[in-house]
mmCIF file of C-alpha atoms (C1' of nucleotides) in Angstrom:
data_model
loop_
_atom_site.group_PDB
_atom_site.id
_atom_site.type_symbol
_atom_site.label_atom_id
_atom_site.label_comp_id
_atom_site.label_asym_id
_atom_site.label_seq_id
_atom_site.Cartn_x
_atom_site.Cartn_y
_atom_site.Cartn_z
ATOM 1 C CA UNK A 1 33.517 -10.088 -2.577
ATOM 2 C CA UNK A 2 31.017 -12.705 -1.419
ATOM 3 C CA UNK A 3 28.165 -10.213 -0.956
ATOM 4 C CA UNK A 4 25.854 -12.079 1.374
ATOM 5 C CA UNK A 5 22.140 -11.416 1.707
ATOM 6 C CA UNK A 6 21.042 -7.971 2.816
ATOM 7 C CA UNK A 7 18.011 -6.616 4.669
ATOM 8 C CA UNK A 8 15.672 -7.326 1.759
ATOM 9 C CA UNK A 9 16.519 -10.855 0.685
ATOM 10 C CA UNK A 10 14.681 -12.547 3.526
ATOM 11 C CA UNK A 11 11.610 -10.434 2.998
ATOM 12 C CA UNK A 12 11.593 -11.068 -0.736
ATOM 13 C CA UNK A 13 11.653 -14.810 -0.117
ATOM 14 C CA UNK A 14 8.653 -14.497 2.203
ATOM 15 C CA UNK A 15 6.777 -12.382 -0.294
ATOM 16 C CA UNK A 16 7.464 -14.832 -3.096
ATOM 17 C CA UNK A 17 6.111 -17.663 -0.955
ATOM 18 C CA UNK A 18 2.961 -15.771 0.022
ATOM 19 C CA UNK A 19 2.225 -14.129 -3.313
ATOM 20 C CA UNK A 20 3.558 -16.489 -5.990
ATOM 21 C CA UNK A 21 2.832 -14.126 -8.886
ATOM 22 C CA UNK A 22 5.312 -11.437 -7.906
ATOM 23 C CA UNK A 23 8.597 -10.679 -9.655
ATOM 24 C CA UNK A 24 11.274 -10.808 -6.979
ATOM 25 C CA UNK A 25 13.947 -9.063 -9.030
ATOM 26 C CA UNK A 26 11.746 -6.133 -9.995
ATOM 27 C CA UNK A 27 10.363 -5.730 -6.495
ATOM 28 C CA UNK A 28 13.872 -5.895 -5.071
ATOM 29 C CA UNK A 29 15.165 -3.244 -7.446
ATOM 30 C CA UNK A 30 12.499 -0.627 -6.772
ATOM 31 C CA UNK A 31 12.590 -1.259 -3.030
ATOM 32 C CA UNK A 32 16.366 -0.828 -2.924
ATOM 33 C CA UNK A 33 16.169 2.342 -4.996
ATOM 34 C CA UNK A 34 13.704 3.859 -2.559
ATOM 35 C CA UNK A 35 15.800 2.888 0.431
ATOM 36 C CA UNK A 36 18.918 4.179 -1.227
ATOM 37 C CA UNK A 37 17.238 7.532 -1.819
ATOM 38 C CA UNK A 38 16.287 7.741 1.852
ATOM 39 C CA UNK A 39 19.850 7.074 2.987
ATOM 40 C CA UNK A 40 21.247 9.576 0.511
ATOM 41 C CA UNK A 41 18.819 12.248 1.621
ATOM 42 C CA UNK A 42 19.673 11.808 5.286
ATOM 43 C CA UNK A 43 23.377 11.689 4.628
ATOM 44 C CA UNK A 44 23.362 14.896 2.613
ATOM 45 C CA UNK A 45 21.199 16.713 5.127
ATOM 46 C CA UNK A 46 23.716 15.787 7.786
ATOM 47 C CA UNK A 47 26.593 17.037 5.656
ATOM 48 C CA UNK A 48 24.782 20.288 4.855
ATOM 49 C CA UNK A 49 23.803 21.017 8.454
ATOM 50 C CA UNK A 50 27.026 22.936 9.253
ATOM 51 C CA UNK A 51 26.120 25.362 6.442
ATOM 52 C CA UNK A 52 22.657 25.857 7.914
ATOM 53 C CA UNK A 53 21.107 24.403 4.778
ATOM 54 C CA UNK A 54 18.875 21.441 3.979
ATOM 55 C CA UNK A 55 18.650 19.367 0.823
ATOM 56 C CA UNK A 56 15.249 20.700 -0.200
ATOM 57 C CA UNK A 57 16.635 24.214 0.032
ATOM 58 C CA UNK A 58 19.675 23.305 -2.039
ATOM 59 C CA UNK A 59 17.478 21.738 -4.693
ATOM 60 C CA UNK A 60 15.808 25.089 -5.324
ATOM 61 C CA UNK A 61 18.978 27.125 -5.044
ATOM 62 C CA UNK A 62 20.948 24.847 -7.351
ATOM 63 C CA UNK A 63 18.288 25.108 -10.008
ATOM 64 C CA UNK A 64 18.339 28.897 -9.751
ATOM 65 C CA UNK A 65 22.048 28.847 -10.502
ATOM 66 C CA UNK A 66 21.249 28.483 -14.199
ATOM 67 C CA UNK A 67 18.617 31.214 -14.218
ATOM 68 C CA UNK A 68 19.105 34.367 -16.283
ATOM 69 C CA UNK A 69 19.925 37.586 -14.435
ATOM 70 C CA UNK A 70 16.279 38.570 -14.615
ATOM 71 C CA UNK A 71 15.325 35.504 -12.574
ATOM 72 C CA UNK A 72 12.746 32.754 -13.070
ATOM 73 C CA UNK A 73 9.025 32.588 -12.392
ATOM 74 C CA UNK A 74 7.730 30.325 -9.642
ATOM 75 C CA UNK A 75 5.991 28.202 -12.241
ATOM 76 C CA UNK A 76 9.286 27.598 -14.027
ATOM 77 C CA UNK A 77 10.767 26.106 -10.870
ATOM 78 C CA UNK A 78 8.043 23.495 -10.430
ATOM 79 C CA UNK A 79 8.850 20.787 -12.995
ATOM 80 C CA UNK A 80 12.450 20.522 -11.817
ATOM 81 C CA UNK A 81 11.388 20.221 -8.197
ATOM 82 C CA UNK A 82 8.450 17.861 -8.775
ATOM 83 C CA UNK A 83 6.523 19.999 -6.347
ATOM 84 C CA UNK A 84 3.119 21.628 -5.977
ATOM 85 C CA UNK A 85 2.900 25.416 -6.330
ATOM 86 C CA UNK A 86 1.916 25.674 -2.681
ATOM 87 C CA UNK A 87 5.014 23.805 -1.562
ATOM 88 C CA UNK A 88 7.228 26.005 -3.700
ATOM 89 C CA UNK A 89 5.723 29.154 -2.225
ATOM 90 C CA UNK A 90 6.550 27.813 1.212
ATOM 91 C CA UNK A 91 10.131 26.953 0.217
ATOM 92 C CA UNK A 92 10.653 30.378 -1.301
ATOM 93 C CA UNK A 93 9.355 32.027 1.880
ATOM 94 C CA UNK A 94 12.041 30.225 3.886
ATOM 95 C CA UNK A 95 14.772 30.909 1.369
ATOM 96 C CA UNK A 96 13.852 34.574 1.345
ATOM 97 C CA UNK A 97 13.921 34.698 5.151
ATOM 98 C CA UNK A 98 17.399 33.185 4.985
ATOM 99 C CA UNK A 99 18.405 35.954 2.584
ATOM 100 C CA UNK A 100 19.372 33.572 -0.211
ATOM 101 C CA UNK A 101 16.778 34.607 -2.811
ATOM 102 C CA UNK A 102 14.950 37.754 -3.876
ATOM 103 C CA UNK A 103 11.368 38.077 -5.080
ATOM 104 C CA UNK A 104 10.891 40.873 -7.590
ATOM 105 C CA UNK A 105 7.752 41.698 -9.570
ATOM 106 C CA UNK A 106 7.844 40.438 -13.146
ATOM 107 C CA UNK A 107 8.088 43.473 -15.451
ATOM 108 C CA UNK A 108 6.308 41.679 -18.306
ATOM 109 C CA UNK A 109 3.479 39.950 -16.435
ATOM 110 C CA UNK A 110 2.052 41.563 -13.352
ATOM 111 C CA UNK A 111 0.610 38.260 -12.129
ATOM 112 C CA UNK A 112 4.059 36.737 -11.847
ATOM 113 C CA UNK A 113 7.072 37.029 -9.554
ATOM 114 C CA UNK A 114 10.676 36.634 -10.566
ATOM 115 C CA UNK A 115 12.950 34.606 -8.293
ATOM 116 C CA UNK A 116 16.666 35.340 -8.194
ATOM 117 C CA UNK A 117 19.622 34.256 -6.105
ATOM 118 C CA UNK A 118 21.077 36.941 -3.867
ATOM 119 C CA UNK A 119 24.803 37.482 -3.754
ATOM 120 C CA UNK A 120 25.172 35.446 -0.562
ATOM 121 C CA UNK A 121 22.677 32.895 -1.840
ATOM 122 C CA UNK A 122 24.837 32.323 -4.881
ATOM 123 C CA UNK A 123 27.962 31.866 -2.788
ATOM 124 C CA UNK A 124 26.200 29.503 -0.367
ATOM 125 C CA UNK A 125 24.835 27.440 -3.233
ATOM 126 C CA UNK A 126 28.304 26.869 -4.660
ATOM 127 C CA UNK A 127 29.635 25.818 -1.283
ATOM 128 C CA UNK A 128 26.679 23.501 -0.704
ATOM 129 C CA UNK A 129 27.036 21.922 -4.144
ATOM 130 C CA UNK A 130 30.635 21.134 -3.306
ATOM 131 C CA UNK A 131 29.532 19.495 -0.056
ATOM 132 C CA UNK A 132 26.859 17.492 -1.869
ATOM 133 C CA UNK A 133 29.361 16.414 -4.480
ATOM 134 C CA UNK A 134 31.851 15.263 -1.864
ATOM 135 C CA UNK A 135 29.136 13.285 -0.091
ATOM 136 C CA UNK A 136 28.107 11.662 -3.363
ATOM 137 C CA UNK A 137 31.685 10.707 -4.160
ATOM 138 C CA UNK A 138 32.036 9.111 -0.747
ATOM 139 C CA UNK A 139 28.884 7.077 -1.215
ATOM 140 C CA UNK A 140 29.814 5.869 -4.687
ATOM 141 C CA UNK A 141 33.266 4.861 -3.478
ATOM 142 C CA UNK A 142 31.576 1.587 -2.538
ATOM 143 C CA UNK A 143 31.511 0.758 -6.253
ATOM 144 C CA UNK A 144 34.405 -0.018 -8.553
ATOM 145 C CA UNK A 145 35.146 2.434 -11.374
ATOM 146 C CA UNK A 146 33.650 -0.035 -13.813
ATOM 147 C CA UNK A 147 30.473 -0.296 -11.789
ATOM 148 C CA UNK A 148 30.191 3.469 -11.485
ATOM 149 C CA UNK A 149 30.427 3.745 -15.252
ATOM 150 C CA UNK A 150 27.533 1.316 -15.626
ATOM 151 C CA UNK A 151 25.311 3.126 -13.166
ATOM 152 C CA UNK A 152 24.572 6.320 -15.093
ATOM 153 C CA UNK A 153 23.156 4.668 -18.230
ATOM 154 C CA UNK A 154 20.885 2.466 -16.136
ATOM 155 C CA UNK A 155 19.443 5.368 -14.161
ATOM 156 C CA UNK A 156 19.074 7.386 -17.323
ATOM 157 C CA UNK A 157 17.275 4.544 -19.022
ATOM 158 C CA UNK A 158 14.737 4.024 -16.262
ATOM 159 C CA UNK A 159 14.144 7.749 -15.845
ATOM 160 C CA UNK A 160 13.621 8.197 -19.545
ATOM 161 C CA UNK A 161 10.957 5.517 -19.521
ATOM 162 C CA UNK A 162 9.245 7.058 -16.500
ATOM 163 C CA UNK A 163 9.243 10.561 -17.898
ATOM 164 C CA UNK A 164 7.539 9.363 -21.032
ATOM 165 C CA UNK A 165 4.910 7.223 -19.328
ATOM 166 C CA UNK A 166 4.467 8.674 -15.876
ATOM 167 C CA UNK A 167 4.864 12.330 -16.788
ATOM 168 C CA UNK A 168 2.566 11.771 -19.726
ATOM 169 C CA UNK A 169 -0.201 10.335 -17.551
ATOM 170 C CA UNK A 170 0.301 13.122 -15.058
ATOM 171 C CA UNK A 171 0.067 15.687 -17.819
ATOM 172 C CA UNK A 172 -3.038 14.130 -19.320
ATOM 173 C CA UNK A 173 -4.787 14.098 -15.946
ATOM 174 C CA UNK A 174 -3.650 17.602 -15.131
ATOM 175 C CA UNK A 175 -6.629 19.466 -16.503
ATOM 176 C CA UNK A 176 -6.802 21.675 -13.434
ATOM 177 C CA UNK A 177 -3.801 20.531 -11.396
ATOM 178 C CA UNK A 178 -0.346 21.730 -12.341
ATOM 179 C CA UNK A 179 2.980 20.006 -11.705
ATOM 180 C CA UNK B 1 20.053 4.074 -28.726
ATOM 181 C CA UNK B 2 21.594 7.557 -28.837
ATOM 182 C CA UNK B 3 20.049 8.603 -25.498
ATOM 183 C CA UNK B 4 20.199 12.381 -25.680
ATOM 184 C CA UNK B 5 20.556 14.701 -22.696
ATOM 185 C CA UNK B 6 17.894 14.575 -20.005
ATOM 186 C CA UNK B 7 16.576 17.102 -17.474
ATOM 187 C CA UNK B 8 19.822 17.020 -15.475
ATOM 188 C CA UNK B 9 22.561 17.348 -18.055
ATOM 189 C CA UNK B 10 22.106 21.058 -18.582
ATOM 190 C CA UNK B 11 22.057 21.734 -14.863
ATOM 191 C CA UNK B 12 25.162 19.646 -14.278
ATOM 192 C CA UNK B 13 27.040 21.648 -16.884
ATOM 193 C CA UNK B 14 26.041 24.875 -15.147
ATOM 194 C CA UNK B 15 27.082 23.545 -11.775
ATOM 195 C CA UNK B 16 30.433 22.390 -13.089
ATOM 196 C CA UNK B 17 31.064 25.860 -14.519
ATOM 197 C CA UNK B 18 30.104 27.647 -11.295
ATOM 198 C CA UNK B 19 31.708 25.241 -8.821
ATOM 199 C CA UNK B 20 34.723 23.724 -10.568
ATOM 200 C CA UNK B 21 35.495 21.280 -7.761
ATOM 201 C CA UNK B 22 32.394 19.157 -8.085
ATOM 202 C CA UNK B 23 32.217 15.645 -9.482
ATOM 203 C CA UNK B 24 29.590 15.732 -12.198
ATOM 204 C CA UNK B 25 29.180 11.975 -12.465
ATOM 205 C CA UNK B 26 28.681 11.439 -8.748
ATOM 206 C CA UNK B 27 26.314 14.373 -8.426
ATOM 207 C CA UNK B 28 24.367 13.161 -11.424
ATOM 208 C CA UNK B 29 24.024 9.663 -10.026
ATOM 209 C CA UNK B 30 22.673 10.616 -6.614
ATOM 210 C CA UNK B 31 20.348 13.240 -8.075
ATOM 211 C CA UNK B 32 18.905 10.751 -10.538
ATOM 212 C CA UNK B 33 18.454 8.147 -7.823
ATOM 213 C CA UNK B 34 16.462 10.598 -5.730
ATOM 214 C CA UNK B 35 14.315 11.629 -8.649
ATOM 215 C CA UNK B 36 13.779 8.021 -9.619
ATOM 216 C CA UNK B 37 12.579 7.234 -6.112
ATOM 217 C CA UNK B 38 10.080 10.090 -6.262
ATOM 218 C CA UNK B 39 8.643 8.864 -9.558
ATOM 219 C CA UNK B 40 8.454 5.305 -8.295
ATOM 220 C CA UNK B 41 6.676 6.361 -5.144
ATOM 221 C CA UNK B 42 4.060 8.375 -7.016
ATOM 222 C CA UNK B 43 3.522 5.674 -9.578
ATOM 223 C CA UNK B 44 2.962 2.979 -6.982
ATOM 224 C CA UNK B 45 0.645 5.158 -4.936
ATOM 225 C CA UNK B 46 -1.442 5.689 -8.035
ATOM 226 C CA UNK B 47 -1.520 1.972 -8.739
ATOM 227 C CA UNK B 48 -2.465 1.158 -5.142
ATOM 228 C CA UNK B 49 -5.212 3.768 -4.922
ATOM 229 C CA UNK B 50 -7.957 1.433 -6.217
ATOM 230 C CA UNK B 51 -7.197 -0.873 -3.275
ATOM 231 C CA UNK B 52 -7.553 2.020 -0.856
ATOM 232 C CA UNK B 53 -3.913 1.620 0.158
ATOM 233 C CA UNK B 54 -0.819 3.818 0.076
ATOM 234 C CA UNK B 55 2.820 2.828 -0.250
ATOM 235 C CA UNK B 56 3.712 3.723 3.318
ATOM 236 C CA UNK B 57 0.927 1.463 4.514
ATOM 237 C CA UNK B 58 2.091 -1.369 2.290
ATOM 238 C CA UNK B 59 5.640 -1.010 3.592
ATOM 239 C CA UNK B 60 4.477 -1.839 7.095
ATOM 240 C CA UNK B 61 2.050 -4.559 6.042
ATOM 241 C CA UNK B 62 4.565 -6.276 3.784
ATOM 242 C CA UNK B 63 7.105 -6.430 6.567
ATOM 243 C CA UNK B 64 4.512 -7.962 8.893
ATOM 244 C CA UNK B 65 3.981 -10.747 6.378
ATOM 245 C CA UNK B 66 7.101 -12.460 7.714
ATOM 246 C CA UNK B 67 6.162 -12.014 11.354
ATOM 247 C CA UNK B 68 5.525 -15.045 13.567
ATOM 248 C CA UNK B 69 1.919 -15.782 14.553
ATOM 249 C CA UNK B 70 2.520 -14.036 17.866
ATOM 250 C CA UNK B 71 3.283 -10.788 16.038
ATOM 251 C CA UNK B 72 6.127 -8.285 16.267
ATOM 252 C CA UNK B 73 6.829 -5.428 18.644
ATOM 253 C CA UNK B 74 6.663 -1.849 17.406
ATOM 254 C CA UNK B 75 10.386 -1.515 17.983
ATOM 255 C CA UNK B 76 11.068 -4.447 15.695
ATOM 256 C CA UNK B 77 9.302 -2.687 12.840
ATOM 257 C CA UNK B 78 11.440 0.448 13.021
ATOM 258 C CA UNK B 79 14.735 -0.518 11.377
ATOM 259 C CA UNK B 80 12.988 -1.913 8.314
ATOM 260 C CA UNK B 81 10.892 1.224 7.906
ATOM 261 C CA UNK B 82 13.673 3.736 8.687
ATOM 262 C CA UNK B 83 11.133 5.564 10.806
ATOM 263 C CA UNK B 84 10.854 7.238 14.187
ATOM 264 C CA UNK B 85 8.773 5.473 16.857
ATOM 265 C CA UNK B 86 6.277 8.329 16.767
ATOM 266 C CA UNK B 87 5.729 7.931 13.040
ATOM 267 C CA UNK B 88 5.246 4.191 13.414
ATOM 268 C CA UNK B 89 2.645 4.685 16.128
ATOM 269 C CA UNK B 90 0.763 6.966 13.746
ATOM 270 C CA UNK B 91 0.985 4.459 10.887
ATOM 271 C CA UNK B 92 -0.234 1.651 13.110
ATOM 272 C CA UNK B 93 -3.172 3.771 14.234
ATOM 273 C CA UNK B 94 -4.282 4.175 10.635
ATOM 274 C CA UNK B 95 -3.712 0.538 9.781
ATOM 275 C CA UNK B 96 -5.734 -0.514 12.788
ATOM 276 C CA UNK B 97 -8.574 1.823 11.823
ATOM 277 C CA UNK B 98 -8.524 0.210 8.394
ATOM 278 C CA UNK B 99 -8.826 -3.182 10.077
ATOM 279 C CA UNK B 100 -5.602 -4.520 8.590
ATOM 280 C CA UNK B 101 -3.617 -5.029 11.811
ATOM 281 C CA UNK B 102 -4.287 -5.974 15.441
ATOM 282 C CA UNK B 103 -2.563 -4.620 18.535
ATOM 283 C CA UNK B 104 -2.382 -7.158 21.329
ATOM 284 C CA UNK B 105 -0.575 -6.837 24.672
ATOM 285 C CA UNK B 106 2.774 -8.615 24.737
ATOM 286 C CA UNK B 107 2.429 -11.599 27.094
ATOM 287 C CA UNK B 108 6.123 -11.535 28.011
ATOM 288 C CA UNK B 109 6.711 -7.773 28.422
ATOM 289 C CA UNK B 110 3.904 -5.596 29.680
ATOM 290 C CA UNK B 111 5.528 -2.455 28.271
ATOM 291 C CA UNK B 112 5.303 -3.785 24.736
ATOM 292 C CA UNK B 113 2.579 -4.330 22.151
ATOM 293 C CA UNK B 114 2.491 -7.059 19.549
ATOM 294 C CA UNK B 115 1.459 -6.137 16.023
ATOM 295 C CA UNK B 116 -0.178 -8.737 13.801
ATOM 296 C CA UNK B 117 -1.872 -8.785 10.420
ATOM 297 C CA UNK B 118 -5.587 -9.435 10.497
ATOM 298 C CA UNK B 119 -7.127 -11.954 8.115
ATOM 299 C CA UNK B 120 -8.239 -9.237 5.726
ATOM 300 C CA UNK B 121 -4.985 -7.356 6.215
ATOM 301 C CA UNK B 122 -3.064 -10.413 5.088
ATOM 302 C CA UNK B 123 -5.191 -10.812 2.002
ATOM 303 C CA UNK B 124 -4.936 -7.136 1.122
ATOM 304 C CA UNK B 125 -1.169 -7.220 1.540
ATOM 305 C CA UNK B 126 -0.797 -10.050 -0.947
ATOM 306 C CA UNK B 127 -2.962 -8.256 -3.478
ATOM 307 C CA UNK B 128 -1.049 -5.016 -2.976
ATOM 308 C CA UNK B 129 2.318 -6.747 -3.336
ATOM 309 C CA UNK B 130 1.155 -8.122 -6.652
ATOM 310 C CA UNK B 131 0.169 -4.615 -7.769
ATOM 311 C CA UNK B 132 3.513 -3.236 -6.650
ATOM 312 C CA UNK B 133 5.358 -6.010 -8.435
ATOM 313 C CA UNK B 134 3.451 -5.383 -11.662
ATOM 314 C CA UNK B 135 4.220 -1.683 -11.443
ATOM 315 C CA UNK B 136 7.897 -2.421 -10.876
ATOM 316 C CA UNK B 137 8.025 -4.756 -13.849
ATOM 317 C CA UNK B 138 6.467 -2.080 -16.032
ATOM 318 C CA UNK B 139 9.016 0.492 -14.931
ATOM 319 C CA UNK B 140 11.988 -1.794 -15.468
ATOM 320 C CA UNK B 141 10.747 -2.734 -18.901
ATOM 321 C CA UNK B 142 12.629 0.367 -20.034
ATOM 322 C CA UNK B 143 15.841 -1.603 -19.531
ATOM 323 C CA UNK B 144 17.152 -4.551 -21.501
ATOM 324 C CA UNK B 145 17.411 -7.908 -19.709
ATOM 325 C CA UNK B 146 21.163 -7.445 -19.576
ATOM 326 C CA UNK B 147 20.809 -4.029 -17.985
ATOM 327 C CA UNK B 148 18.291 -5.326 -15.451
ATOM 328 C CA UNK B 149 20.747 -8.007 -14.438
ATOM 329 C CA UNK B 150 23.419 -5.364 -13.813
ATOM 330 C CA UNK B 151 21.151 -3.185 -11.722
ATOM 331 C CA UNK B 152 20.753 -5.377 -8.640
ATOM 332 C CA UNK B 153 24.477 -5.759 -7.821
ATOM 333 C CA UNK B 154 25.021 -2.016 -8.145
ATOM 334 C CA UNK B 155 22.196 -1.126 -5.787
ATOM 335 C CA UNK B 156 23.304 -3.814 -3.390
ATOM 336 C CA UNK B 157 26.849 -2.512 -3.453
ATOM 337 C CA UNK B 158 25.935 1.075 -2.691
ATOM 338 C CA UNK B 159 23.470 0.077 0.010
ATOM 339 C CA UNK B 160 26.004 -2.166 1.646
ATOM 340 C CA UNK B 161 28.459 0.693 1.839
ATOM 341 C CA UNK B 162 25.839 3.025 3.253
ATOM 342 C CA UNK B 163 24.638 0.595 5.871
ATOM 343 C CA UNK B 164 28.131 0.157 7.164
ATOM 344 C CA UNK B 165 29.063 3.841 7.241
ATOM 345 C CA UNK B 166 25.795 5.716 7.564
ATOM 346 C CA UNK B 167 24.036 3.285 9.874
ATOM 347 C CA UNK B 168 27.165 3.055 11.955
ATOM 348 C CA UNK B 169 27.392 6.806 12.427
ATOM 349 C CA UNK B 170 23.688 6.935 13.170
ATOM 350 C CA UNK B 171 24.094 4.209 15.741
ATOM 351 C CA UNK B 172 27.095 5.842 17.360
ATOM 352 C CA UNK B 173 25.278 9.149 17.639
ATOM 353 C CA UNK B 174 22.106 7.517 18.881
ATOM 354 C CA UNK B 175 22.790 7.800 22.592
ATOM 355 C CA UNK B 176 19.247 8.950 23.276
ATOM 356 C CA UNK B 177 17.638 8.833 19.831
ATOM 357 C CA UNK B 178 16.435 5.543 18.461
ATOM 358 C CA UNK B 179 16.234 4.536 14.816
ATOM 359 C "C1'" DG C 1 17.893 4.591 35.282
ATOM 360 C "C1'" DA C 2 16.756 2.396 30.736
ATOM 361 C "C1'" DA C 3 13.476 0.614 27.326
ATOM 362 C "C1'" DG C 4 8.713 0.190 24.847
ATOM 363 C "C1'" DA C 5 5.213 2.936 23.333
ATOM 364 C "C1'" DT C 6 2.468 7.067 23.000
ATOM 365 C "C1'" DT C 7 1.429 12.140 22.872
ATOM 366 C "C1'" DG C 8 1.857 17.089 21.415
ATOM 367 C "C1'" DA C 9 4.211 20.826 18.912
ATOM 368 C "C1'" DA C 10 6.347 22.287 14.725
ATOM 369 C "C1'" DG C 11 7.821 21.654 9.822
ATOM 370 C "C1'" DG C 12 6.821 20.489 4.933
ATOM 371 C "C1'" DC C 13 3.782 18.475 1.677
ATOM 372 C "C1'" DT C 14 -0.812 18.016 -1.098
ATOM 373 C "C1'" DC C 15 -5.277 19.571 -2.232
ATOM 374 C "C1'" DA C 16 -8.853 22.899 -2.810
ATOM 375 C "C1'" DA C 17 -10.168 27.534 -2.655
ATOM 376 C "C1'" DT C 18 -8.903 32.427 -3.445
ATOM 377 C "C1'" DC C 19 -7.136 36.698 -5.418
ATOM 378 C "C1'" DT C 20 -5.142 39.192 -9.087
ATOM 379 C "C1'" DT C 21 -4.028 39.804 -13.832
ATOM 380 C "C1'" DG C 22 -4.002 38.278 -18.811
ATOM 381 C "C1'" DC D 1 -12.577 32.087 -18.400
ATOM 382 C "C1'" DA D 2 -7.479 30.737 -17.923
ATOM 383 C "C1'" DA D 3 -2.937 31.372 -15.641
ATOM 384 C "C1'" DG D 4 0.485 32.923 -11.772
ATOM 385 C "C1'" DA D 5 0.863 32.905 -7.103
ATOM 386 C "C1'" DT D 6 -0.695 32.576 -2.388
ATOM 387 C "C1'" DT D 7 -3.510 30.894 1.665
ATOM 388 C "C1'" DG D 8 -5.715 27.508 4.850
ATOM 389 C "C1'" DA D 9 -6.953 22.742 6.141
ATOM 390 C "C1'" DG D 10 -5.441 18.128 6.715
ATOM 391 C "C1'" DC D 11 -1.799 14.461 6.644
ATOM 392 C "C1'" DC D 12 2.707 12.403 7.778
ATOM 393 C "C1'" DT D 13 7.045 13.202 9.589
ATOM 394 C "C1'" DT D 14 10.634 14.429 13.311
ATOM 395 C "C1'" DC D 15 11.845 15.901 17.914
ATOM 396 C "C1'" DA D 16 11.119 16.265 22.755
ATOM 397 C "C1'" DA D 17 8.521 15.107 26.670
ATOM 398 C "C1'" DT D 18 5.688 11.614 29.153
ATOM 399 C "C1'" DC D 19 3.966 7.284 31.119
ATOM 400 C "C1'" DT D 20 4.447 2.590 32.215
ATOM 401 C "C1'" DT D 21 7.183 -1.372 33.014
ATOM 402 C "C1'" DC D 22 11.733 -3.785 33.233
#
DNA sequence: GAAGATTGAAGGCTCAATCTTG
DNA sequence: CAAGATTGAGCCTTCAATCTTC
C-alpha cells in the first residue's frame, strides 16, 4: 500500500514553512484524531437514524445500562459524559420525552433525582449498541488485524496521560464549577 | 507498564454481557477516539485562551495560511472544515470582527467573496499554531517514541477508509446539500 | 435552473444565577 | 454555607429558504 499524501500533508508543509518551531508529527496526529472523531460521529448518527436515536442519546443510555436497579443520580452521569449539569438536564428531558428513561425522586436525598432506563429504553439501548458496534467494525476494517491490535494501547496511553494532567487541572480549577 | 483498566473497561464488560453480539475492541476504539478528541479540544482551547483565540477560529485561519495572495472563496474553505456554508459564514463574521481576515469581492465571479488573512491575522495564526503544536507535543509525551511513530499510519489508514466510504456516501446523497 | 453566499429558526452546549435540601 | 438539579441567556451548529449572479 503506497499510502500517498492525504488532506493534511500539504497544510502541514505550509505550516512548517510559516512557523518553523512547530512539530509536524504532533500537530498531524492531534488534527487527524479530531477529524476522525468528527467522521465517526457523523457515521454513527447516520446509522442510528433508523432507530430514531442520536449518538449523544446513546451515550447516556449506554452508561445507564450498568446502573443499579435503583438508578443513578444526575451528578453521577456527568463525568462519563464530560458534560455540564445543564446539558445533562436537557438530554434527560429529551430521553424522558422519548420514554427511554424515568426520573424518580431519590429516597435517601430529597435534593436528588434517580435516573433509570425504562423497559423500552433498555431494549433500544441494546439494539443501538449493536448498531454502533457494527459501524465501528466497518470503520476499523480499513486496518489490518495487527494494526487494530496496536491501536488500543496507543489510545489508552494518551487518554491515561490526559486524564492525569487535564482532568487534574480541571479539578483544581473547579472550585465552583463541576464536571 | 501494567496499564490497569480505564473508565471504559467496566462499561464495555457490561455492554458485552447485555448485548452479546457487540465487538468490544471496535467499540472501545471508537469510543476512546471520541473521548480523546474532546479532551484535546478542551486542552487546546485553554491553551489558546490567552491569545484571545479558540480552536474553531484557528482551524479556519490555519487553512487560510496556504491560500494564494488573492484569497480563497468561502466554498473552498468548507471541505477542510467539514462545515455547512451557514456555519462558515458565521465563523468568518467573527474572524472579520476580530480583524484577522478580510472579505473582498471576487474579481472573476461577482457571486463569490474572497477570504484573506490580514497582516495581524497572519501573525496571530503563526503564534497560535505554535501554541497548538506545543500542546500536542505535551499530550503525546505520554507515548514512547516508538508508539508515536506507530500512531500516524494508523490514523491515516482509518481516515483513508472513511474518506472513501463516508465521503463518497455523503457526496452521493448530496443532491441539494453541500458539504 | 444551478451555484456562491447569507439569513432565520431550531437544537444542544456552556456559563451564571436560582431554588431546594443537606 | 455547600451540594443536587434546573432555568435562562448567549454561542455555534445544522437545515431550509432567500438573494444575487452565472
